[in-house]
Amino acid sequence: MAETRALFLPAESVANLLSSNGNLGTTALKNRMQSIPALLRGLNRSENITAVFVGNQQGDFMLVRRLPADPNLAARFNAPEGTAYIVQVLERNKQQVARGYYIYVNAAMQTLRFQPREDYTTYDPRTRPWYQSATQSDETISTPPYVFFTTQEIGMTVARKGSSESPEEQFVIGVDITLGTLGNAMEQNRVTPRTESILMTTDGLIVAHPDPASVTRMGEDGKLRQTSLSDVGSPVLSLGFERFRNGGNSRLQLTQNGSVWDVSYSSVPILGDQSLILALAIPRAEMMGGLTAVMQEGMIWALGLMLASILLVLWVSRMITNPLRALQQQADDVSRFDFTHQESPTTRISDIQNLSNAIFMMKETIRRFLDISQAVAAEEDFDALMRRLLDEIIGVTKTEAGILYLTDKDGTRLVPHAGRLDANRPLDYPLSDVLLSRKKTLLARSIVDENAEGTPATATELEMLGLGGIAKAMDAAPKNLIAAPLFNRQKELVGVLLLLETDTTMDQTLIRFTEALSGSAAISLEARQLIVAQKELFESFIQMIAGAIDAKSPYTGGHCARVPELTKMLASAAHSATSGTFADFTLSNEDWEAIHVAAWLHDCGKVTTPEFVVDKATKLETIYDRIHEIRMRVEVMKREAEIGYLRDVLRDGDAPERKAAFQADLDQLDDDFAFLAKCNQGGEFTTDADIQRIKEIAAKTWTRTISDRMGVSHEELSRLENREERPVPVEEPLLADRIEHQIKRPASERFDADNPWGFKMDVPELLYNRGEIHNLTVRRGTLTEEDRYKINEHIVQTIKMLERLPFPKHLSTVPELAGGHHEKMDGTGYPKRLSKEDMSPVARMMAIADIFEALTAVDRPYKKGKTLSEALKIMGFMAKESHVDPELFNLFLTERIYEAYANKFLQPEQIDAVDPDDFRIVTPS
C-alpha cells in the first residue's frame, strides 16, 4: 500500500533530521529545553505523528505531544484551558535521583501551568525497546504495532540514535505515529461491497481495518488489547491465514457458506526489515458479475457429460473416502483431546495407510505427553514425583530401565535420586555418584552437547557410570544407553535422565523423543524444587522468629519450640480416634501444614512486647528497678535528719531526749524502707492496711536542690512540661504518682468495639503508669493493669501480624489457629472472648498445649516447673470451669499424651505417678 509508506515517511524524516541536533544529546536540561521548537516542528509534520521525544544515556527524557482533539482523551491530562501542547520532562542527577513534571503551553508556546509529577519518576527511557533497539543500530528502526496507552489507538514508534561526540551524550530520538488512516484508505479502496480487507502483523494481530472499532478490544484485565484475526468474525480470512502461515499459497480459493472467495495475502514493507500482511478476500460472485450465469449454464451441459462417469467414480471413491472419514474422525478426536478411540483404519492405498499410521502415532505421542503432565501435576511429594516421572518416561519410551540423576549443590557431581525398572519395581542396584569432571562419560557428553545422546552399552561405558553389574538387576542385559540432560529455564543443569534399552538397534527416533520428554521433565523438576526451596525458606523464617522470641527473654524459654510438638501430639490423637467425639475428625496434609505454621507462630506478637514488662520481677522495675531511687531518697532523708539533729546540738547543746528522738527517726526511716522493699517484691498480697501505710510513707518529704529537668530525654522533658517547675530547694514527697509517670496510649493502639479483628478487650487509658504509689499498691504480683494488658496484647499483635501475611488458601486458617490459645470455652478469654462453639478443634488443642507447656516448663527463672500430677490437677480445675475444652482434656488423658510429652521434655523428677482417671472430667453424653 502506498498509503503505508506515505504514513512512515514523515516520521522517518523527523527522526533522521532531529538525530543530528546536538543540543538534544546534552545532559544540561536548559540546552535541551531550547530544542523544544525543533521537536514541535517535527510534531507538526504530519497529523499522524502524535508525539516526538528524546531520551539520553543518563536517563533524562523529554516528550512533546499535542493535546488530543478528542475531549475524552484530553480530559486524561487535566490540562488548563487554552493548552495546545504538553511537554513531559524527566531529569536525573548524577546520583540517578529523578524529578518529573508536565509543562502545559498554548499555541504561542507560553507556559500555562508547570506541574511536578512524582508518579513520572519511575519511567526510565533506557529500559524501553525503542531506545535499546535504536542504540544497537546505525539505521532508523521501528517497533512492532501496539496500543498507545494515552490515546488508545494502534501505532508504532520510529526511533534513531542521535549523533553524539561521546558515549556520555548518547541520545535517541523517537516519533510515535498512529495507523488509523490506513483503515480509512482500505475502506475507500474497497473493490466490491462485500470485500473484506485487513492489515495485520505476521502474528495475526490487527493493525488496520475499515471498521476502526474492530482494531482493539477490552481485555479481561481491563486494558485495551489489539484484536486478533480470529476475533473479527472473518472465517474466510482466518482459514486462509492459517493455511498461509503453515506454508500455503498466498493466493487461495475458499468456499464459505456456499460462496466462493478469492483470498490473497501480501507482504507490506514498512521500515527496515519489518513488514505487515495485507489480507484481502473478494466474493467471486460479485467480481465475476454476469459471467456467473454463463458459467452455470455451461456447468449444466457439463453435468450431462459427467453422469456417465459418476457411477464409476463413486465406486472408486468409496475405497478412498471410507478410510479418509475415519482419519478425519481421528483428527477431530485429537482437536478435542479425545484419545479413547485407538483403532487405526486400514486400506490398500499405501499413501492413505501411511497417513493413517502417522496420525495414530501422533495421537499416541500427544496422549503420552498429557499422561506425563497429569501424573506430574498430581504428585506433591518431591521424592515420589521423581519416581513417578521416571516411571512415566520409561513407560512411554518402552525402554527397560531408567535412572534419574540430579546435580548436587556444588554442581560438581550427579547424584542418583531414582532408579526404576517399571511402575511397580525399583531398580535394585547400588547406584553411585557420577563426577561431572569425567568428560568421557555419556552423561558428560550429553551435557556438553546440550542434546540427548545414545551409545552402545559397552562394559567400559557402564563401568565409567558405576553400572558395571547392572545386568544382574535387569530382566536382560542393556544393549544401548540414552542420556538426556535436564536444563531449567535459566539454562542451568538440573540433572540427567539415563535410559537403558535392551534392543540391539539404536532408534534415533527414540533419542529425539527422549530429548523432547527431558525438556518437560526438567521444567517439572525445577518447579517442584523451587516449591520445596520456598517451603524450606518459609520454614526457616518461622523457626527463626520463634527462636528469636524464645531467646528474647528467659521468661519464655523454649516455649515456642515445645508448643508445636504438644499441639501435634494432641491433633494426631484426635485424627486417629475411631470412636467418641473425635471419630469424624480428620486432617489432610494441608491441615497439618497449617497446624505446624500456626503452632510455631502462635506467640509471634511477643516480638512487640517490651522485655522490661515481660521480665518485671518487682513492682517498681522498668528498665531498671526504681527501688534504688527510693533507697537513695531515704538515705537523703536520714542525712537531713542527722544534719538537723547536729544543728540543734550546736545551738542548744545535746540532750538525751533529742538524741533518742533522732535515733527513733532513723529507725523509723529504716523500717519504712524495709516495708517498701518488701512490698516491691510482690510476693505477698497487699492489704488495705499496707496500702494505707504506703500512702502515709509517701507523704514524708526530702529536699531536692537540683532541677529535675536537667539531663533528661526529650520525651521525658515533654512530659515534665505538663507540670509547673518549682524553684529549688523544694520539698519533694518520698513517693508520688506524677503526671510525667503517665504515658499516654497512642491512638493507633486503641480499637473500637466494631474493630475488623473482633477484639473485645478492655484497653487501659494509659500505655504505662509508672507512678510509684500506683505500682507499689498493686494487690497481687508485680504487674499493674497497664503492664498486664501489655503482656496480653501480644496475642492482639499476633493476630494482626498473621492476618497481614498473604497466606495461600490452605494456610488461611493460621491466624485463627494461632490467635485462639488464650480464649476460654465459657467466653471469658481474650482477645475476642470466643466460646467453644466459635473455635475450631485445633485452636482449642493449642490452648491446652500452651497451658500445659507453661505449667511444666523448667527453663523459667521465676518459677519451678510443676510435676505431672500438679499440672494435670490445675488443668482439671480449668476444664471443670470451662477454661479449656473438657473433651479434649479427656483425650489428652486417655491417650496419655502428657506422658509422651514428659518423656521427651520434662526432667525425671517432674515425672511422678499419675492415674488419668483421677483427673478425668465427666462430660454430657
Short mmCIF file of N, CA and C in Angstrom, two decimals, residues 341-483:
data_model
loop_
_atom_site.label_atom_id
_atom_site.label_comp_id
_atom_site.label_asym_id
_atom_site.label_seq_id
_atom_site.Cartn_x
_atom_site.Cartn_y
_atom_site.Cartn_z
N HIS A 341 -10.55 -43.55 21.25
CA HIS A 341 -10.62 -44.42 20.06
C HIS A 341 -9.21 -44.70 19.55
N GLN A 342 -8.77 -45.92 19.71
CA GLN A 342 -7.40 -46.26 19.35
C GLN A 342 -7.29 -47.02 18.03
N GLU A 343 -8.45 -47.35 17.39
CA GLU A 343 -8.39 -48.12 16.16
C GLU A 343 -7.82 -47.27 15.02
N SER A 344 -6.92 -47.89 14.22
CA SER A 344 -6.35 -47.20 13.07
C SER A 344 -6.91 -47.84 11.81
N PRO A 345 -7.54 -47.06 10.92
CA PRO A 345 -8.14 -47.66 9.71
C PRO A 345 -7.08 -48.23 8.79
N THR A 346 -7.48 -49.31 8.06
CA THR A 346 -6.58 -49.94 7.09
C THR A 346 -7.15 -49.77 5.69
N THR A 347 -6.27 -49.70 4.72
CA THR A 347 -6.67 -49.53 3.33
C THR A 347 -5.57 -50.08 2.43
N ARG A 348 -5.96 -50.42 1.17
CA ARG A 348 -4.98 -50.91 0.20
C ARG A 348 -4.19 -49.78 -0.44
N ILE A 349 -4.65 -48.55 -0.24
CA ILE A 349 -3.96 -47.39 -0.83
C ILE A 349 -2.81 -47.03 0.11
N SER A 350 -1.57 -47.19 -0.35
CA SER A 350 -0.40 -47.04 0.51
C SER A 350 -0.27 -45.65 1.11
N ASP A 351 -0.54 -44.63 0.31
CA ASP A 351 -0.40 -43.26 0.83
C ASP A 351 -1.36 -43.01 1.98
N ILE A 352 -2.60 -43.46 1.82
CA ILE A 352 -3.59 -43.27 2.89
C ILE A 352 -3.22 -44.10 4.12
N GLN A 353 -2.69 -45.33 3.88
CA GLN A 353 -2.28 -46.15 5.01
C GLN A 353 -1.14 -45.50 5.78
N ASN A 354 -0.18 -44.92 5.06
CA ASN A 354 0.92 -44.22 5.73
C ASN A 354 0.41 -43.02 6.54
N LEU A 355 -0.57 -42.30 5.95
CA LEU A 355 -1.17 -41.18 6.68
C LEU A 355 -1.87 -41.68 7.94
N SER A 356 -2.57 -42.82 7.80
CA SER A 356 -3.27 -43.38 8.96
C SER A 356 -2.29 -43.73 10.06
N ASN A 357 -1.17 -44.37 9.70
CA ASN A 357 -0.16 -44.72 10.71
C ASN A 357 0.44 -43.48 11.36
N ALA A 358 0.66 -42.43 10.56
CA ALA A 358 1.24 -41.21 11.11
C ALA A 358 0.30 -40.55 12.12
N ILE A 359 -1.01 -40.49 11.76
CA ILE A 359 -1.98 -39.90 12.68
C ILE A 359 -2.08 -40.71 13.96
N PHE A 360 -2.04 -42.05 13.82
CA PHE A 360 -2.11 -42.89 15.01
C PHE A 360 -0.91 -42.64 15.94
N MET A 361 0.30 -42.55 15.36
CA MET A 361 1.50 -42.28 16.16
C MET A 361 1.43 -40.89 16.80
N MET A 362 0.87 -39.91 16.06
CA MET A 362 0.73 -38.57 16.62
C MET A 362 -0.19 -38.60 17.84
N LYS A 363 -1.32 -39.32 17.72
CA LYS A 363 -2.23 -39.42 18.85
C LYS A 363 -1.54 -40.06 20.06
N GLU A 364 -0.80 -41.13 19.79
CA GLU A 364 -0.12 -41.81 20.88
C GLU A 364 0.89 -40.88 21.57
N THR A 365 1.64 -40.11 20.78
CA THR A 365 2.65 -39.21 21.35
C THR A 365 2.02 -38.13 22.20
N ILE A 366 0.95 -37.51 21.65
CA ILE A 366 0.26 -36.45 22.41
C ILE A 366 -0.32 -37.02 23.70
N ARG A 367 -0.92 -38.22 23.59
CA ARG A 367 -1.52 -38.82 24.78
C ARG A 367 -0.47 -39.10 25.85
N ARG A 368 0.71 -39.55 25.42
CA ARG A 368 1.77 -39.84 26.37
C ARG A 368 2.23 -38.56 27.07
N PHE A 369 2.39 -37.49 26.29
CA PHE A 369 2.78 -36.22 26.90
C PHE A 369 1.75 -35.77 27.93
N LEU A 370 0.47 -35.90 27.58
CA LEU A 370 -0.58 -35.49 28.51
C LEU A 370 -0.58 -36.36 29.75
N ASP A 371 -0.36 -37.67 29.58
CA ASP A 371 -0.32 -38.56 30.74
C ASP A 371 0.81 -38.16 31.69
N ILE A 372 1.97 -37.84 31.13
CA ILE A 372 3.09 -37.43 31.98
C ILE A 372 2.77 -36.12 32.69
N SER A 373 2.18 -35.17 31.96
CA SER A 373 1.85 -33.89 32.57
C SER A 373 0.86 -34.05 33.71
N GLN A 374 -0.17 -34.90 33.49
CA GLN A 374 -1.16 -35.12 34.54
C GLN A 374 -0.53 -35.82 35.74
N ALA A 375 0.32 -36.79 35.47
CA ALA A 375 0.96 -37.51 36.58
C ALA A 375 1.83 -36.58 37.40
N VAL A 376 2.60 -35.74 36.72
CA VAL A 376 3.49 -34.82 37.42
C VAL A 376 2.69 -33.79 38.22
N ALA A 377 1.61 -33.27 37.62
CA ALA A 377 0.81 -32.25 38.29
C ALA A 377 0.11 -32.79 39.53
N ALA A 378 -0.21 -34.09 39.52
CA ALA A 378 -0.96 -34.66 40.64
C ALA A 378 -0.06 -35.02 41.82
N GLU A 379 1.25 -35.11 41.62
CA GLU A 379 2.16 -35.55 42.68
C GLU A 379 2.71 -34.36 43.45
N GLU A 380 2.59 -34.40 44.79
CA GLU A 380 3.05 -33.29 45.62
C GLU A 380 4.39 -33.59 46.28
N ASP A 381 4.64 -34.85 46.64
CA ASP A 381 5.90 -35.20 47.30
C ASP A 381 7.02 -35.23 46.27
N PHE A 382 8.14 -34.56 46.58
CA PHE A 382 9.22 -34.41 45.59
C PHE A 382 9.85 -35.76 45.26
N ASP A 383 10.15 -36.58 46.27
CA ASP A 383 10.75 -37.88 46.00
C ASP A 383 9.82 -38.77 45.21
N ALA A 384 8.52 -38.75 45.59
CA ALA A 384 7.55 -39.54 44.83
C ALA A 384 7.40 -39.00 43.41
N LEU A 385 7.54 -37.68 43.27
CA LEU A 385 7.45 -37.08 41.93
C LEU A 385 8.55 -37.63 41.02
N MET A 386 9.77 -37.72 41.53
CA MET A 386 10.87 -38.21 40.70
C MET A 386 10.64 -39.67 40.29
N ARG A 387 10.15 -40.49 41.22
CA ARG A 387 9.87 -41.89 40.86
C ARG A 387 8.75 -41.97 39.83
N ARG A 388 7.70 -41.16 40.05
CA ARG A 388 6.57 -41.18 39.12
C ARG A 388 6.99 -40.69 37.73
N LEU A 389 7.79 -39.65 37.71
CA LEU A 389 8.25 -39.09 36.44
C LEU A 389 9.09 -40.12 35.68
N LEU A 390 9.96 -40.81 36.40
CA LEU A 390 10.80 -41.82 35.75
C LEU A 390 9.95 -42.99 35.26
N ASP A 391 8.95 -43.40 36.05
CA ASP A 391 8.06 -44.48 35.62
C ASP A 391 7.35 -44.12 34.32
N GLU A 392 6.83 -42.89 34.25
CA GLU A 392 6.09 -42.49 33.06
C GLU A 392 7.00 -42.42 31.83
N ILE A 393 8.21 -41.91 32.01
CA ILE A 393 9.13 -41.81 30.87
C ILE A 393 9.54 -43.20 30.39
N ILE A 394 9.82 -44.12 31.32
CA ILE A 394 10.15 -45.48 30.92
C ILE A 394 8.98 -46.12 30.18
N GLY A 395 7.75 -45.84 30.66
CA GLY A 395 6.58 -46.42 30.01
C GLY A 395 6.36 -45.91 28.59
N VAL A 396 6.48 -44.61 28.37
CA VAL A 396 6.17 -44.06 27.05
C VAL A 396 7.31 -44.32 26.06
N THR A 397 8.56 -44.45 26.56
CA THR A 397 9.67 -44.72 25.63
C THR A 397 9.87 -46.22 25.40
N LYS A 398 9.13 -47.05 26.19
CA LYS A 398 9.23 -48.50 26.07
C LYS A 398 10.67 -49.00 26.24
N THR A 399 11.39 -48.34 27.12
CA THR A 399 12.72 -48.81 27.48
C THR A 399 12.61 -49.72 28.70
N GLU A 400 13.72 -50.36 29.07
CA GLU A 400 13.66 -51.40 30.11
C GLU A 400 13.99 -50.88 31.51
N ALA A 401 14.73 -49.79 31.62
CA ALA A 401 15.09 -49.25 32.93
C ALA A 401 15.51 -47.80 32.77
N GLY A 402 15.54 -47.10 33.89
CA GLY A 402 15.92 -45.69 33.85
C GLY A 402 16.48 -45.24 35.18
N ILE A 403 17.37 -44.24 35.12
CA ILE A 403 17.96 -43.64 36.33
C ILE A 403 17.86 -42.13 36.19
N LEU A 404 17.39 -41.47 37.24
CA LEU A 404 17.29 -40.02 37.25
C LEU A 404 18.35 -39.46 38.18
N TYR A 405 19.31 -38.72 37.60
CA TYR A 405 20.37 -38.07 38.37
C TYR A 405 20.03 -36.59 38.55
N LEU A 406 20.34 -36.05 39.73
CA LEU A 406 20.21 -34.61 39.98
C LEU A 406 21.58 -34.07 40.39
N THR A 407 21.84 -32.83 40.00
CA THR A 407 23.11 -32.21 40.37
C THR A 407 23.12 -31.88 41.86
N ASP A 408 24.31 -31.99 42.47
CA ASP A 408 24.41 -31.63 43.88
C ASP A 408 24.50 -30.11 44.01
N LYS A 409 24.52 -29.62 45.25
CA LYS A 409 24.51 -28.18 45.48
C LYS A 409 25.75 -27.49 44.92
N ASP A 410 26.88 -28.20 44.91
CA ASP A 410 28.11 -27.62 44.39
C ASP A 410 28.21 -27.68 42.88
N GLY A 411 27.33 -28.46 42.25
CA GLY A 411 27.36 -28.58 40.80
C GLY A 411 28.57 -29.35 40.29
N THR A 412 29.14 -30.24 41.12
CA THR A 412 30.34 -30.98 40.71
C THR A 412 30.06 -32.44 40.40
N ARG A 413 28.89 -32.93 40.77
CA ARG A 413 28.60 -34.34 40.55
C ARG A 413 27.11 -34.54 40.32
N LEU A 414 26.80 -35.69 39.73
CA LEU A 414 25.42 -36.09 39.52
C LEU A 414 25.09 -37.16 40.55
N VAL A 415 24.02 -36.94 41.30
CA VAL A 415 23.63 -37.84 42.38
C VAL A 415 22.37 -38.59 41.96
N PRO A 416 22.37 -39.94 41.97
CA PRO A 416 21.17 -40.68 41.59
C PRO A 416 20.07 -40.52 42.63
N HIS A 417 18.89 -40.12 42.19
CA HIS A 417 17.77 -39.93 43.10
C HIS A 417 16.64 -40.91 42.86
N ALA A 418 16.64 -41.58 41.73
CA ALA A 418 15.59 -42.57 41.46
C ALA A 418 16.11 -43.54 40.42
N GLY A 419 15.86 -44.83 40.64
CA GLY A 419 16.17 -45.87 39.66
C GLY A 419 15.01 -46.82 39.58
N ARG A 420 14.48 -47.04 38.37
CA ARG A 420 13.25 -47.82 38.23
C ARG A 420 13.36 -48.80 37.07
N LEU A 421 12.69 -49.95 37.22
CA LEU A 421 12.51 -50.87 36.09
C LEU A 421 11.17 -50.61 35.41
N ASP A 422 10.14 -50.41 36.22
CA ASP A 422 8.83 -50.01 35.72
C ASP A 422 8.05 -49.44 36.89
N ALA A 423 6.74 -49.22 36.70
CA ALA A 423 5.95 -48.53 37.72
C ALA A 423 5.88 -49.30 39.04
N ASN A 424 6.09 -50.61 39.01
CA ASN A 424 5.94 -51.41 40.22
C ASN A 424 7.26 -51.93 40.78
N ARG A 425 8.38 -51.68 40.08
CA ARG A 425 9.64 -52.28 40.51
C ARG A 425 10.75 -51.24 40.53
N PRO A 426 11.37 -51.06 41.68
CA PRO A 426 12.56 -50.19 41.72
C PRO A 426 13.76 -50.92 41.13
N LEU A 427 14.76 -50.19 40.73
CA LEU A 427 16.00 -50.76 40.22
C LEU A 427 16.87 -51.13 41.43
N ASP A 428 16.92 -52.42 41.72
CA ASP A 428 17.63 -52.90 42.91
C ASP A 428 19.12 -53.02 42.60
N TYR A 429 19.79 -51.86 42.64
CA TYR A 429 21.22 -51.85 42.33
C TYR A 429 21.84 -50.65 43.03
N PRO A 430 23.02 -50.84 43.65
CA PRO A 430 23.66 -49.70 44.35
C PRO A 430 24.19 -48.66 43.35
N LEU A 431 23.47 -47.58 43.20
CA LEU A 431 23.85 -46.55 42.23
C LEU A 431 24.85 -45.59 42.88
N SER A 432 25.84 -45.18 42.13
CA SER A 432 26.88 -44.29 42.65
C SER A 432 26.83 -42.94 41.94
N ASP A 433 27.45 -41.94 42.59
CA ASP A 433 27.53 -40.61 42.00
C ASP A 433 28.42 -40.64 40.76
N VAL A 434 28.17 -39.70 39.86
CA VAL A 434 28.98 -39.56 38.65
C VAL A 434 29.59 -38.17 38.66
N LEU A 435 30.92 -38.10 38.67
CA LEU A 435 31.60 -36.81 38.69
C LEU A 435 31.46 -36.14 37.33
N LEU A 436 31.10 -34.87 37.34
CA LEU A 436 30.97 -34.12 36.09
C LEU A 436 32.34 -33.85 35.47
N SER A 437 33.39 -34.00 36.25
CA SER A 437 34.73 -33.79 35.70
C SER A 437 35.15 -34.93 34.77
N ARG A 438 34.45 -36.05 34.81
CA ARG A 438 34.77 -37.17 33.91
C ARG A 438 34.08 -36.93 32.58
N LYS A 439 34.76 -36.25 31.69
CA LYS A 439 34.18 -35.76 30.44
C LYS A 439 33.88 -36.86 29.44
N LYS A 440 34.43 -38.07 29.65
CA LYS A 440 34.26 -39.13 28.65
C LYS A 440 32.99 -39.93 28.86
N THR A 441 32.29 -39.74 29.95
CA THR A 441 31.06 -40.49 30.17
C THR A 441 29.96 -39.99 29.26
N LEU A 442 28.99 -40.86 29.00
CA LEU A 442 27.86 -40.48 28.16
C LEU A 442 27.10 -39.31 28.77
N LEU A 443 26.97 -39.30 30.09
CA LEU A 443 26.25 -38.20 30.75
C LEU A 443 26.94 -36.87 30.49
N ALA A 444 28.28 -36.85 30.62
CA ALA A 444 29.02 -35.60 30.41
C ALA A 444 28.93 -35.16 28.96
N ARG A 445 28.97 -36.10 28.02
CA ARG A 445 28.90 -35.74 26.59
C ARG A 445 27.54 -35.12 26.25
N SER A 446 26.49 -35.68 26.81
CA SER A 446 25.16 -35.12 26.53
C SER A 446 25.01 -33.73 27.11
N ILE A 447 25.67 -33.49 28.27
CA ILE A 447 25.59 -32.16 28.88
C ILE A 447 26.32 -31.14 28.02
N VAL A 448 27.50 -31.51 27.54
CA VAL A 448 28.29 -30.59 26.71
C VAL A 448 27.54 -30.26 25.42
N ASP A 449 26.93 -31.28 24.78
CA ASP A 449 26.23 -31.07 23.52
C ASP A 449 24.84 -30.46 23.72
N GLU A 450 24.34 -30.50 24.98
CA GLU A 450 23.01 -30.00 25.31
C GLU A 450 21.92 -30.70 24.50
N ASN A 451 22.15 -31.96 24.18
CA ASN A 451 21.19 -32.77 23.43
C ASN A 451 21.19 -34.18 24.00
N ALA A 452 20.12 -34.91 23.70
CA ALA A 452 20.09 -36.32 24.06
C ALA A 452 21.11 -37.07 23.22
N GLU A 453 21.82 -38.01 23.86
CA GLU A 453 22.85 -38.78 23.18
C GLU A 453 22.60 -40.26 23.41
N GLY A 454 22.94 -41.07 22.41
CA GLY A 454 22.83 -42.52 22.54
C GLY A 454 24.16 -43.18 22.27
N THR A 455 24.39 -44.31 22.92
CA THR A 455 25.65 -45.03 22.72
C THR A 455 25.44 -46.48 23.10
N PRO A 456 26.19 -47.41 22.48
CA PRO A 456 26.10 -48.81 22.90
C PRO A 456 26.52 -48.98 24.36
N ALA A 457 25.88 -49.91 25.04
CA ALA A 457 26.14 -50.15 26.46
C ALA A 457 27.34 -51.08 26.60
N THR A 458 28.52 -50.56 26.27
CA THR A 458 29.74 -51.36 26.40
C THR A 458 30.13 -51.47 27.87
N ALA A 459 31.00 -52.45 28.15
CA ALA A 459 31.46 -52.64 29.53
C ALA A 459 32.19 -51.41 30.05
N THR A 460 32.98 -50.77 29.15
CA THR A 460 33.72 -49.58 29.56
C THR A 460 32.77 -48.45 29.92
N GLU A 461 31.75 -48.25 29.07
CA GLU A 461 30.79 -47.17 29.32
C GLU A 461 30.04 -47.40 30.62
N LEU A 462 29.64 -48.65 30.85
CA LEU A 462 28.90 -48.95 32.08
C LEU A 462 29.80 -48.78 33.31
N GLU A 463 31.05 -49.18 33.22
CA GLU A 463 31.96 -49.04 34.35
C GLU A 463 32.17 -47.58 34.70
N MET A 464 32.31 -46.70 33.69
CA MET A 464 32.51 -45.28 33.96
C MET A 464 31.31 -44.67 34.67
N LEU A 465 30.14 -45.28 34.46
CA LEU A 465 28.92 -44.77 35.12
C LEU A 465 28.64 -45.49 36.42
N GLY A 466 29.51 -46.41 36.80
CA GLY A 466 29.28 -47.16 38.04
C GLY A 466 28.20 -48.19 37.89
N LEU A 467 27.96 -48.68 36.67
CA LEU A 467 26.88 -49.63 36.40
C LEU A 467 27.43 -50.94 35.85
N GLY A 468 28.61 -51.32 36.27
CA GLY A 468 29.24 -52.50 35.71
C GLY A 468 28.43 -53.76 35.87
N GLY A 469 27.71 -53.92 36.97
CA GLY A 469 26.93 -55.14 37.18
C GLY A 469 25.45 -54.94 37.06
N ILE A 470 25.03 -53.91 36.31
CA ILE A 470 23.61 -53.57 36.21
C ILE A 470 22.78 -54.67 35.58
N ALA A 471 23.41 -55.50 34.72
CA ALA A 471 22.65 -56.55 34.03
C ALA A 471 22.00 -57.52 34.99
N LYS A 472 22.62 -57.74 36.16
CA LYS A 472 22.05 -58.67 37.14
C LYS A 472 20.75 -58.15 37.74
N ALA A 473 20.59 -56.84 37.74
CA ALA A 473 19.38 -56.25 38.33
C ALA A 473 18.26 -56.06 37.31
N MET A 474 18.53 -56.34 36.02
CA MET A 474 17.55 -56.15 34.96
C MET A 474 17.09 -57.50 34.42
N ASP A 475 15.99 -57.49 33.69
CA ASP A 475 15.48 -58.72 33.08
C ASP A 475 16.40 -59.20 31.96
N ALA A 476 17.09 -58.27 31.31
CA ALA A 476 18.04 -58.61 30.26
C ALA A 476 19.15 -57.57 30.27
N ALA A 477 20.32 -57.95 29.77
CA ALA A 477 21.45 -57.03 29.77
C ALA A 477 21.18 -55.86 28.83
N PRO A 478 21.53 -54.63 29.24
CA PRO A 478 21.29 -53.48 28.36
C PRO A 478 22.23 -53.52 27.15
N LYS A 479 21.68 -53.13 25.99
CA LYS A 479 22.46 -53.06 24.76
C LYS A 479 22.79 -51.62 24.36
N ASN A 480 21.90 -50.69 24.72
CA ASN A 480 22.10 -49.29 24.36
C ASN A 480 21.75 -48.40 25.55
N LEU A 481 22.41 -47.25 25.60
CA LEU A 481 22.14 -46.24 26.63
C LEU A 481 21.72 -44.95 25.97
N ILE A 482 20.75 -44.25 26.58
CA ILE A 482 20.31 -42.94 26.09
C ILE A 482 20.36 -41.98 27.27
N ALA A 483 21.10 -40.88 27.10
CA ALA A 483 21.22 -39.86 28.15
C ALA A 483 20.64 -38.55 27.63
#
